[in-house]
Amino acid sequence: MIYLTGDLHGDFERFKSKEMKKLKAGDTLIVCGDFGFVWDGSKKEQSILKKLGTKQYQILFVEGTHDNLDLLEQYPLEDWNGGKARRISGSLMKLERGNVFTIEDKKIFVFGGGESQEMDIRSSDGTWWSKELPSMEEVAAARQTLKENGNQVDCIVTHECSLTVRHFIDMDGEHTNLMTRFFDEITEQVDFKKWFFGCYHMDKVIPPRYYAVFQKLLPLE
């Protein structure tokens, strides 16, 4: 079974929570950005990644605004379930933005990344990456991938949400960027059943098919 949760920010204790104990052998956990366990490349971090990669369920994630994109790019790309992914350790994998993956017979479109609110502060200490926001080429490639899938998927997984959905969760409705504009385009042009995103640190359903997820563990179905 496929489950989704929100930002972990490198907090290993989350895997000991009551919510995570729902996961069983053969299940899939998808983290909607800010995974946070690939950050400094330390021996301690590598040990934790090894533990995560040997769990009885597989862990997949998209990047958010608090993931070390330079370190993530050091992991080689591989073809996996119809898309491109980076194997971090064992069954722990990072799903590349703009791909459609077939997982447990479900087509899932993913597009990680976001826009850090504190980029000015973080850029000074080297913890902000301009690649958090997509390039026009990445958006064009994602658009083409969706077209090749008939603009129809079962589920969408992102870190950020569309500008349209942001209006329903009392966030700044004026600021926009290439990513949020693309997400608004997807809302209008792509047939999907559910859209999960994690960046706002809340568990909230925005009817009829949008899910802000953080602490909860939500089943895809």
Coordinates of N, CA and C in Angstrom, one line a residue:
M1 N 0.8 -1.2 0.0 CA 0.0 0.0 0.0 C 0.9 1.3 0.0
I2 N 0.4 2.3 -0.6 CA 1.2 3.5 -0.7 C 0.6 4.5 0.3
Y3 N 1.6 5.1 1.1 CA 1.2 6.1 2.1 C 2.1 7.4 1.8
L4 N 1.6 8.5 2.2 CA 2.3 9.8 2.0 C 2.3 10.6 3.3
T5 N 3.4 11.3 3.5 CA 3.6 12.1 4.7 C 4.3 13.4 4.3
G6 N 4.4 14.3 5.3 CA 5.0 15.6 5.0 C 6.5 15.7 5.4
D7 N 7.0 16.9 5.6 CA 8.4 17.2 5.8 C 8.9 16.5 7.1
L8 N 10.0 15.7 6.9 CA 10.6 15.0 8.0 C 11.8 15.8 8.6
H9 N 12.4 16.7 7.7 CA 13.5 17.5 8.2 C 14.6 16.7 9.0
G10 N 14.8 15.5 8.5 CA 15.9 14.7 9.1 C 15.6 14.3 10.6
D11 N 14.4 14.2 10.9 CA 14.0 13.8 12.3 C 13.7 12.3 12.3
F12 N 14.7 11.5 12.8 CA 14.6 10.1 12.8 C 13.5 9.6 13.7
E13 N 13.2 10.4 14.7 CA 12.2 10.0 15.7 C 10.8 9.9 15.1
R14 N 10.6 10.6 14.0 CA 9.3 10.4 13.3 C 9.0 9.0 12.9
F15 N 10.1 8.2 12.6 CA 9.9 6.8 12.2 C 9.5 5.9 13.3
K16 N 9.5 6.5 14.5 CA 9.1 5.7 15.7 C 7.7 6.1 16.2
S17 N 7.1 7.0 15.4 CA 5.8 7.5 15.8 C 4.7 6.5 15.6
K18 N 3.5 6.7 16.2 CA 2.4 5.8 16.1 C 1.9 5.8 14.6
E19 N 2.0 6.9 14.0 CA 1.6 7.0 12.5 C 2.5 6.1 11.7
M20 N 3.8 6.1 11.9 CA 4.7 5.4 11.0 C 4.6 3.8 11.3
K21 N 4.0 3.5 12.4 CA 3.9 2.1 12.8 C 2.8 1.4 11.9
K22 N 2.1 2.2 11.2 CA 1.1 1.7 10.3 C 1.7 1.0 9.1
L23 N 3.0 1.3 8.8 CA 3.7 0.8 7.6 C 4.1 -0.6 7.8
K24 N 3.8 -1.4 6.8 CA 4.1 -2.9 6.9 C 5.1 -3.3 5.7
A25 N 5.5 -4.5 5.8 CA 6.4 -5.0 4.8 C 5.8 -4.9 3.4
G26 N 6.5 -4.4 2.5 CA 6.0 -4.2 1.1 C 5.3 -2.9 0.8
D27 N 5.1 -2.1 1.9 CA 4.4 -0.8 1.7 C 5.4 0.2 1.1
T28 N 4.8 1.3 0.6 CA 5.7 2.4 0.1 C 5.3 3.7 0.8
L29 N 6.3 4.4 1.3 CA 6.2 5.7 1.9 C 6.7 6.7 1.0
I30 N 5.9 7.8 0.7 CA 6.4 8.9 -0.1 C 6.4 10.1 0.7
V31 N 7.5 10.8 0.8 CA 7.7 12.0 1.6 C 7.6 13.2 0.6
C32 N 6.7 14.2 1.0 CA 6.4 15.3 0.1 C 7.4 16.5 0.3
G33 N 8.7 16.2 0.1 CA 9.7 17.2 0.2 C 10.3 17.4 1.6
D34 N 11.4 18.2 1.7 CA 12.1 18.4 2.9 C 12.3 17.1 3.7
F35 N 12.9 16.1 3.0 CA 13.2 14.9 3.6 C 14.3 15.1 4.7
G36 N 15.3 15.8 4.3 CA 16.3 16.3 5.3 C 17.4 15.4 5.7
F37 N 17.4 14.2 5.3 CA 18.4 13.2 5.8 C 19.6 13.2 4.9
V38 N 19.6 13.9 3.8 CA 20.8 14.1 2.9 C 21.1 15.6 3.1
W39 N 22.0 15.8 4.0 CA 22.3 17.2 4.3 C 23.8 17.6 4.4
D40 N 24.5 16.8 5.2 CA 25.9 17.2 5.5 C 26.9 16.1 5.1
G41 N 26.4 14.9 4.7 CA 27.3 13.8 4.2 C 28.2 13.2 5.3
S42 N 27.8 13.4 6.6 CA 28.6 12.9 7.7 C 28.5 11.4 7.9
K43 N 29.3 10.8 8.7 CA 29.3 9.4 8.9 C 27.9 9.0 9.7
K44 N 27.5 9.9 10.6 CA 26.3 9.7 11.3 C 25.1 9.7 10.3
E45 N 25.1 10.6 9.4 CA 24.1 10.7 8.4 C 24.1 9.4 7.5
Q46 N 25.2 9.0 7.1 CA 25.3 7.8 6.2 C 24.8 6.6 7.0
S47 N 25.0 6.5 8.3 CA 24.5 5.4 9.1 C 23.0 5.4 9.1
I48 N 22.4 6.6 9.3 CA 21.0 6.7 9.3 C 20.4 6.4 7.9
L49 N 21.0 6.8 6.9 CA 20.5 6.5 5.5 C 20.5 5.0 5.3
K50 N 21.6 4.3 5.8 CA 21.6 2.9 5.6 C 20.5 2.2 6.4
K51 N 20.1 2.7 7.6 CA 19.0 2.1 8.3 C 17.7 2.4 7.6
L52 N 17.5 3.5 7.0 CA 16.3 3.8 6.3 C 16.2 3.0 5.0
G53 N 17.3 2.7 4.4 CA 17.3 1.9 3.2 C 17.1 0.4 3.4
T54 N 17.1 0.0 4.6 CA 16.9 -1.4 4.9 C 15.6 -1.7 5.7
K55 N 14.7 -0.7 5.7 CA 13.5 -0.9 6.4 C 12.6 -1.9 5.6
Q56 N 11.6 -2.4 6.2 CA 10.8 -3.4 5.5 C 9.9 -2.8 4.4
Y57 N 9.7 -1.5 4.4 CA 9.0 -0.8 3.4 C 9.9 0.1 2.6
Q58 N 9.6 0.5 1.4 CA 10.5 1.4 0.7 C 10.1 2.8 1.0
I59 N 11.1 3.7 1.0 CA 10.9 5.1 1.2 C 11.3 5.9 0.0
L60 N 10.4 6.7 -0.5 CA 10.7 7.6 -1.7 C 10.4 9.0 -1.2
F61 N 11.1 9.9 -1.9 CA 10.9 11.4 -1.5 C 11.2 12.3 -2.7
V62 N 10.6 13.4 -2.7 CA 10.9 14.5 -3.6 C 11.7 15.6 -2.8
E63 N 12.4 16.4 -3.5 CA 13.2 17.4 -2.8 C 12.2 18.6 -2.4
G64 N 12.6 19.3 -1.3 CA 11.9 20.4 -0.9 C 12.8 21.6 -0.9
T65 N 12.7 22.5 0.1 CA 13.6 23.6 0.2 C 14.6 23.5 1.3
H66 N 14.6 22.3 2.0 CA 15.6 22.0 3.0 C 16.2 20.7 2.8
D67 N 16.7 20.5 1.5 CA 17.4 19.3 1.1 C 18.7 19.8 0.4
N68 N 19.8 19.1 0.7 CA 21.1 19.5 0.1 C 21.1 19.0 -1.4
L69 N 20.8 19.9 -2.3 CA 20.7 19.5 -3.7 C 22.0 19.1 -4.3
D70 N 23.1 19.7 -3.8 CA 24.4 19.4 -4.3 C 24.8 17.9 -4.0
L71 N 24.5 17.5 -2.7 CA 24.7 16.2 -2.3 C 23.8 15.2 -3.1
L72 N 22.6 15.5 -3.2 CA 21.7 14.6 -3.9 C 22.1 14.4 -5.3
E73 N 22.7 15.4 -6.0 CA 23.1 15.2 -7.4 C 24.3 14.3 -7.5
Q74 N 24.9 14.0 -6.4 CA 26.1 13.1 -6.5 C 25.7 11.6 -6.6
Y75 N 24.4 11.4 -6.2 CA 23.9 10.0 -6.4 C 23.5 9.8 -7.8
P76 N 23.9 8.7 -8.4 CA 23.7 8.4 -9.9 C 22.2 8.2 -10.2
L77 N 21.9 8.7 -11.4 CA 20.5 8.5 -11.9 C 20.3 7.1 -12.4
E78 N 19.1 6.6 -12.2 CA 18.8 5.3 -12.8 C 17.3 5.3 -13.3
D79 N 17.1 4.4 -14.2 CA 15.7 4.2 -14.7 C 15.0 3.4 -13.6
W80 N 13.8 3.9 -13.2 CA 13.1 3.2 -12.2 C 11.6 3.4 -12.3
N81 N 10.8 2.3 -12.6 CA 9.4 2.3 -12.6 C 8.8 3.4 -13.6
G82 N 9.5 3.6 -14.7 CA 9.0 4.5 -15.7 C 9.6 5.9 -15.7
G83 N 10.4 6.2 -14.7 CA 11.0 7.5 -14.6 C 12.4 7.5 -14.1
K84 N 13.0 8.6 -13.8 CA 14.3 8.7 -13.3 C 14.4 8.9 -11.8
A85 N 15.3 8.2 -11.1 CA 15.4 8.3 -9.7 C 16.8 8.2 -9.3
R86 N 17.1 8.6 -8.0 CA 18.5 8.4 -7.5 C 18.4 7.5 -6.3
R87 N 19.1 6.4 -6.3 CA 19.1 5.4 -5.2 C 20.0 5.9 -4.1
I88 N 19.5 6.3 -3.0 CA 20.3 6.8 -1.9 C 20.9 5.7 -1.1
S89 N 20.1 4.7 -0.7 CA 20.6 3.6 0.1 C 19.5 2.5 0.0
G90 N 19.9 1.3 -0.4 CA 18.9 0.2 -0.5 C 17.6 0.6 -1.2
S91 N 16.5 0.5 -0.5 CA 15.2 0.9 -1.1 C 14.8 2.3 -0.9
L92 N 15.7 3.1 -0.4 CA 15.5 4.6 -0.2 C 15.9 5.3 -1.5
M93 N 14.9 6.0 -2.1 CA 15.2 6.7 -3.4 C 14.6 8.1 -3.4
K94 N 15.3 8.9 -4.2 CA 14.8 10.3 -4.4 C 14.3 10.3 -5.8
L95 N 13.0 10.7 -6.0 CA 12.3 10.8 -7.3 C 12.6 12.1 -7.9
E96 N 13.1 12.1 -9.2 CA 13.4 13.3 -9.9 C 12.2 14.0 -10.4
R97 N 12.2 15.3 -10.2 CA 11.1 16.2 -10.6 C 10.7 16.0 -12.1
G98 N 9.4 16.1 -12.3 CA 8.9 16.0 -13.7 C 8.7 14.7 -14.3
N99 N 8.8 13.6 -13.5 CA 8.7 12.3 -14.0 C 7.4 11.7 -13.5
V100 N 6.9 10.7 -14.3 CA 5.7 9.9 -13.9 C 6.2 8.5 -13.6
F101 N 5.9 8.0 -12.4 CA 6.3 6.7 -12.0 C 5.1 5.8 -11.8
T102 N 5.2 4.5 -12.1 CA 4.2 3.6 -11.9 C 4.5 2.8 -10.6
I103 N 3.8 3.0 -9.6 CA 4.0 2.3 -8.3 C 2.7 1.6 -7.9
E104 N 2.8 0.3 -7.7 CA 1.6 -0.4 -7.3 C 0.4 -0.2 -8.2
D105 N 0.8 -0.1 -9.5 CA -0.2 0.1 -10.6 C -0.8 1.5 -10.6
K106 N -0.2 2.4 -9.9 CA -0.7 3.8 -9.9 C 0.3 4.7 -10.6
K107 N -0.2 5.5 -11.4 CA 0.7 6.5 -12.1 C 0.8 7.7 -11.2
I108 N 2.0 8.1 -10.8 CA 2.3 9.2 -9.9 C 3.2 10.2 -10.6
F109 N 2.8 11.4 -10.7 CA 3.6 12.5 -11.3 C 4.2 13.2 -10.1
V110 N 5.5 13.5 -10.1 CA 6.2 14.2 -9.0 C 6.9 15.4 -9.6
F111 N 7.0 16.4 -8.7 CA 7.7 17.6 -9.1 C 8.1 18.3 -7.8
G112 N 9.3 18.0 -7.4 CA 9.9 18.5 -6.1 C 10.4 20.0 -6.3
G113 N 10.8 20.5 -5.2 CA 11.3 21.9 -5.2 C 10.4 22.9 -4.6
G114 N 10.8 24.1 -4.5 CA 10.0 25.2 -3.9 C 10.8 26.5 -3.9
E115 N 10.4 27.4 -3.1 CA 11.0 28.7 -3.0 C 11.2 29.0 -1.5
S116 N 12.5 29.0 -1.0 CA 12.8 29.3 0.4 C 12.4 30.8 0.7
Q117 N 11.7 30.9 1.8 CA 11.4 32.3 2.3 C 12.6 33.0 2.9
E118 N 13.5 32.2 3.4 CA 14.7 32.7 4.1 C 15.9 32.6 3.2
M119 N 15.8 32.7 1.9 CA 16.9 32.5 1.0 C 18.1 33.4 1.2
D120 N 17.8 34.7 1.6 CA 18.9 35.7 1.8 C 19.8 35.3 2.9
I121 N 19.1 34.8 4.0 CA 19.9 34.3 5.2 C 20.7 33.0 4.9
R122 N 20.0 32.1 4.2 CA 20.6 30.8 4.0 C 21.7 30.9 2.9
S123 N 21.6 31.8 2.0 CA 22.6 31.9 0.9 C 24.0 32.3 1.5
S124 N 23.9 33.0 2.6 CA 25.2 33.5 3.2 C 26.0 32.3 3.9
D125 N 25.3 31.3 4.3 CA 26.0 30.2 4.9 C 26.0 28.9 4.0
G126 N 25.6 29.1 2.8 CA 25.7 28.0 1.8 C 24.7 26.9 1.9
T127 N 23.5 27.2 2.5 CA 22.5 26.2 2.6 C 21.2 26.6 1.8
W128 N 21.4 27.4 0.8 CA 20.4 27.7 -0.2 C 20.9 27.4 -1.6
W129 N 20.0 26.8 -2.4 CA 20.4 26.4 -3.7 C 19.4 27.0 -4.7
S130 N 19.9 27.6 -5.7 CA 19.0 28.2 -6.7 C 18.2 27.2 -7.5
K131 N 18.7 26.0 -7.5 CA 18.0 24.9 -8.2 C 16.7 24.4 -7.5
E132 N 16.5 25.0 -6.3 CA 15.2 24.7 -5.6 C 14.0 25.0 -6.5
L133 N 14.1 26.1 -7.3 CA 13.1 26.4 -8.3 C 13.5 25.8 -9.6
P134 N 12.5 25.3 -10.4 CA 12.9 24.7 -11.7 C 13.3 25.7 -12.7
S135 N 13.9 25.1 -13.7 CA 14.3 25.9 -14.9 C 13.1 25.8 -15.9
M136 N 13.1 26.6 -16.9 CA 12.1 26.6 -18.0 C 12.2 25.2 -18.7
E137 N 13.4 24.7 -18.8 CA 13.7 23.5 -19.5 C 13.0 22.3 -18.7
E138 N 13.2 22.3 -17.4 CA 12.6 21.3 -16.6 C 11.0 21.3 -16.7
V139 N 10.5 22.5 -16.7 CA 9.0 22.6 -16.8 C 8.6 22.1 -18.1
A140 N 9.3 22.4 -19.2 CA 8.9 22.0 -20.5 C 9.0 20.5 -20.6
A141 N 10.1 19.9 -20.0 CA 10.2 18.4 -20.0 C 9.1 17.7 -19.3
A142 N 8.7 18.3 -18.1 CA 7.6 17.8 -17.3 C 6.3 17.9 -18.1
R143 N 6.1 19.0 -18.8 CA 4.9 19.2 -19.6 C 4.8 18.1 -20.7
Q144 N 6.0 17.8 -21.3 CA 6.0 16.8 -22.3 C 5.7 15.4 -21.8
T145 N 6.3 15.1 -20.6 CA 6.1 13.8 -19.9 C 4.6 13.6 -19.6
L146 N 3.9 14.6 -19.1 CA 2.5 14.5 -18.9 C 1.7 14.3 -20.2
K147 N 2.1 15.0 -21.2 CA 1.5 14.8 -22.5 C 1.6 13.4 -23.0
E148 N 2.8 12.8 -22.8 CA 3.0 11.4 -23.2 C 2.2 10.4 -22.4
N149 N 1.7 10.8 -21.3 CA 0.9 10.0 -20.5 C -0.6 10.4 -20.6
G150 N -0.9 11.1 -21.7 CA -2.3 11.5 -22.0 C -2.8 12.5 -21.0
N151 N -1.9 13.3 -20.3 CA -2.3 14.2 -19.3 C -3.3 13.6 -18.3
Q152 N -2.9 12.4 -17.9 CA -3.8 11.7 -17.0 C -2.9 10.8 -16.0
V153 N -3.0 11.1 -14.7 CA -2.3 10.3 -13.7 C -3.2 10.1 -12.6
D154 N -2.9 9.2 -11.7 CA -3.7 8.9 -10.5 C -3.4 9.9 -9.4
C155 N -2.2 10.3 -9.3 CA -1.8 11.1 -8.1 C -0.6 12.1 -8.5
I156 N -0.6 13.2 -7.9 CA 0.5 14.2 -8.0 C 1.1 14.4 -6.7
V157 N 2.4 14.4 -6.6 CA 3.2 14.6 -5.4 C 4.1 15.8 -5.6
T158 N 4.0 16.8 -4.8 CA 4.9 18.0 -4.8 C 5.3 18.4 -3.4
H159 N 6.2 19.4 -3.3 CA 6.5 20.0 -2.0 C 5.6 21.3 -1.9
E160 N 5.7 22.1 -2.9 CA 4.9 23.3 -3.0 C 3.5 23.0 -3.6
C161 N 2.6 23.9 -3.5 CA 1.2 23.7 -4.2 C 1.0 24.8 -5.2
S162 N -0.1 24.8 -5.9 CA -0.4 25.8 -6.9 C -0.9 27.1 -6.2
L163 N -0.9 28.1 -6.9 CA -1.3 29.4 -6.4 C -2.8 29.3 -6.0
T164 N -3.6 28.6 -6.9 CA -5.0 28.5 -6.6 C -5.3 27.8 -5.3
V165 N -4.5 26.8 -5.0 CA -4.8 26.0 -3.7 C -4.2 26.9 -2.5
R166 N -3.2 27.6 -2.7 CA -2.6 28.4 -1.7 C -3.6 29.4 -1.1
H167 N -4.5 29.9 -1.9 CA -5.6 30.8 -1.4 C -6.5 30.2 -0.4
F168 N -6.6 28.8 -0.4 CA -7.4 28.2 0.6 C -6.8 27.8 1.9
I169 N -5.5 28.1 2.0 CA -4.8 27.8 3.2 C -4.2 29.0 3.8
D170 N -4.7 30.2 3.5 CA -4.4 31.5 4.1 C -2.9 31.8 3.9
M171 N -2.3 31.4 2.8 CA -0.9 31.8 2.5 C -0.9 33.0 1.6
D172 N 0.2 33.6 1.4 CA 0.4 34.7 0.5 C -0.1 34.4 -0.9
G173 N -1.2 35.0 -1.3 CA -1.8 34.7 -2.6 C -1.3 35.5 -3.7
E174 N -0.4 36.4 -3.4 CA 0.0 37.3 -4.5 C 1.3 36.9 -5.1
H175 N 2.2 36.4 -4.3 CA 3.5 36.0 -4.9 C 3.4 34.7 -5.7
T176 N 4.1 34.8 -6.9 CA 4.0 33.6 -7.8 C 5.4 33.4 -8.4
N177 N 5.6 32.3 -9.0 CA 6.9 32.0 -9.7 C 6.6 31.0 -10.8
L178 N 7.6 30.6 -11.5 CA 7.4 29.6 -12.6 C 6.8 28.3 -12.1
M179 N 7.2 27.8 -11.0 CA 6.6 26.6 -10.5 C 5.1 26.7 -10.2
T180 N 4.7 27.7 -9.4 CA 3.3 27.8 -9.1 C 2.4 28.1 -10.3
R181 N 3.0 28.8 -11.3 CA 2.2 29.0 -12.5 C 2.1 27.7 -13.3
F182 N 3.1 26.9 -13.3 CA 3.0 25.5 -13.9 C 2.0 24.7 -13.2
F183 N 2.0 24.7 -11.8 CA 1.1 23.9 -11.1 C -0.4 24.4 -11.4
D184 N -0.6 25.6 -11.5 CA -1.9 26.1 -11.9 C -2.3 25.6 -13.3
E185 N -1.3 25.5 -14.2 CA -1.6 24.9 -15.5 C -2.0 23.4 -15.4
I186 N -1.3 22.7 -14.5 CA -1.6 21.3 -14.3 C -3.0 21.1 -13.8
T187 N -3.4 22.0 -12.9 CA -4.7 21.9 -12.3 C -5.8 21.9 -13.4
E188 N -5.6 22.8 -14.4 CA -6.5 22.9 -15.4 C -6.5 21.9 -16.5
Q189 N -5.3 21.3 -16.8 CA -5.1 20.5 -18.0 C -4.9 19.0 -17.7
V190 N -4.6 18.7 -16.5 CA -4.3 17.3 -16.2 C -5.4 16.6 -15.4
D191 N -5.7 15.4 -15.8 CA -6.8 14.6 -15.1 C -6.1 13.8 -14.0
F192 N -6.4 14.1 -12.7 CA -5.8 13.4 -11.6 C -6.8 13.3 -10.5
K193 N -6.6 12.3 -9.6 CA -7.5 12.0 -8.5 C -7.1 12.8 -7.2
K194 N -5.8 12.8 -6.9 CA -5.4 13.4 -5.6 C -4.1 14.1 -5.9
W195 N -3.9 15.2 -5.1 CA -2.6 16.0 -5.1 C -2.2 16.2 -3.7
F196 N -1.0 15.7 -3.4 CA -0.4 15.8 -2.0 C 0.8 16.7 -2.1
F197 N 0.9 17.6 -1.1 CA 2.0 18.5 -0.9 C 2.4 18.7 0.5
G198 N 3.6 19.1 0.8 CA 4.0 19.1 2.2 C 4.6 20.4 2.8
C199 N 4.7 21.4 2.0 CA 5.6 22.5 2.5 C 5.0 23.4 3.6
Y200 N 3.7 23.3 3.8 CA 3.1 24.3 4.8 C 2.9 23.8 6.2
H201 N 3.5 22.6 6.5 CA 3.5 22.1 7.8 C 2.1 22.0 8.5
M202 N 1.2 21.5 7.7 CA -0.2 21.3 8.2 C -0.8 20.1 7.6
D203 N -1.8 19.5 8.3 CA -2.5 18.4 7.8 C -3.9 18.9 7.5
K204 N -4.3 19.1 6.3 CA -5.5 19.7 5.9 C -6.0 19.2 4.5
V205 N -7.2 18.9 4.4 CA -7.8 18.5 3.2 C -8.5 19.8 2.5
I206 N -8.1 20.0 1.3 CA -8.8 21.1 0.5 C -9.6 20.4 -0.5
P207 N -10.9 20.3 -0.3 CA -11.8 19.6 -1.2 C -11.7 20.2 -2.6
P208 N -11.9 19.3 -3.7 CA -12.2 17.9 -3.5 C -11.0 17.0 -3.5
R209 N -9.8 17.4 -3.9 CA -8.7 16.5 -4.2 C -7.3 16.9 -3.8
Y210 N -7.2 17.9 -2.9 CA -5.9 18.4 -2.5 C -5.7 18.1 -1.0
Y211 N -4.4 17.7 -0.7 CA -4.1 17.3 0.6 C -2.8 17.9 1.1
A212 N -2.9 18.8 2.0 CA -1.7 19.3 2.7 C -1.3 18.3 3.8
V213 N -0.1 17.8 3.8 CA 0.2 16.7 4.7 C 1.5 17.1 5.4
F214 N 1.5 16.7 6.7 CA 2.7 17.0 7.6 C 3.0 15.8 8.5
Q215 N 2.3 15.8 9.6 CA 2.5 14.7 10.6 C 1.8 13.4 10.3
K216 N 0.7 13.6 9.6 CA -0.2 12.4 9.4 C 0.5 11.5 8.3
L217 N 0.0 10.3 8.3 CA 0.4 9.3 7.3 C -0.9 9.0 6.5
L218 N -1.0 9.5 5.3 CA -2.2 9.4 4.5 C -2.1 8.3 3.4
P219 N -3.1 7.4 3.4 CA -3.1 6.4 2.3 C -3.4 7.0 1.0
L220 N -2.8 6.5 -0.1 CA -3.1 7.1 -1.4 C -4.6 6.8 -1.8
E221 N -5.1 5.7 -1.3 CA -6.5 5.3 -1.6 C -7.2 5.1 -0.3

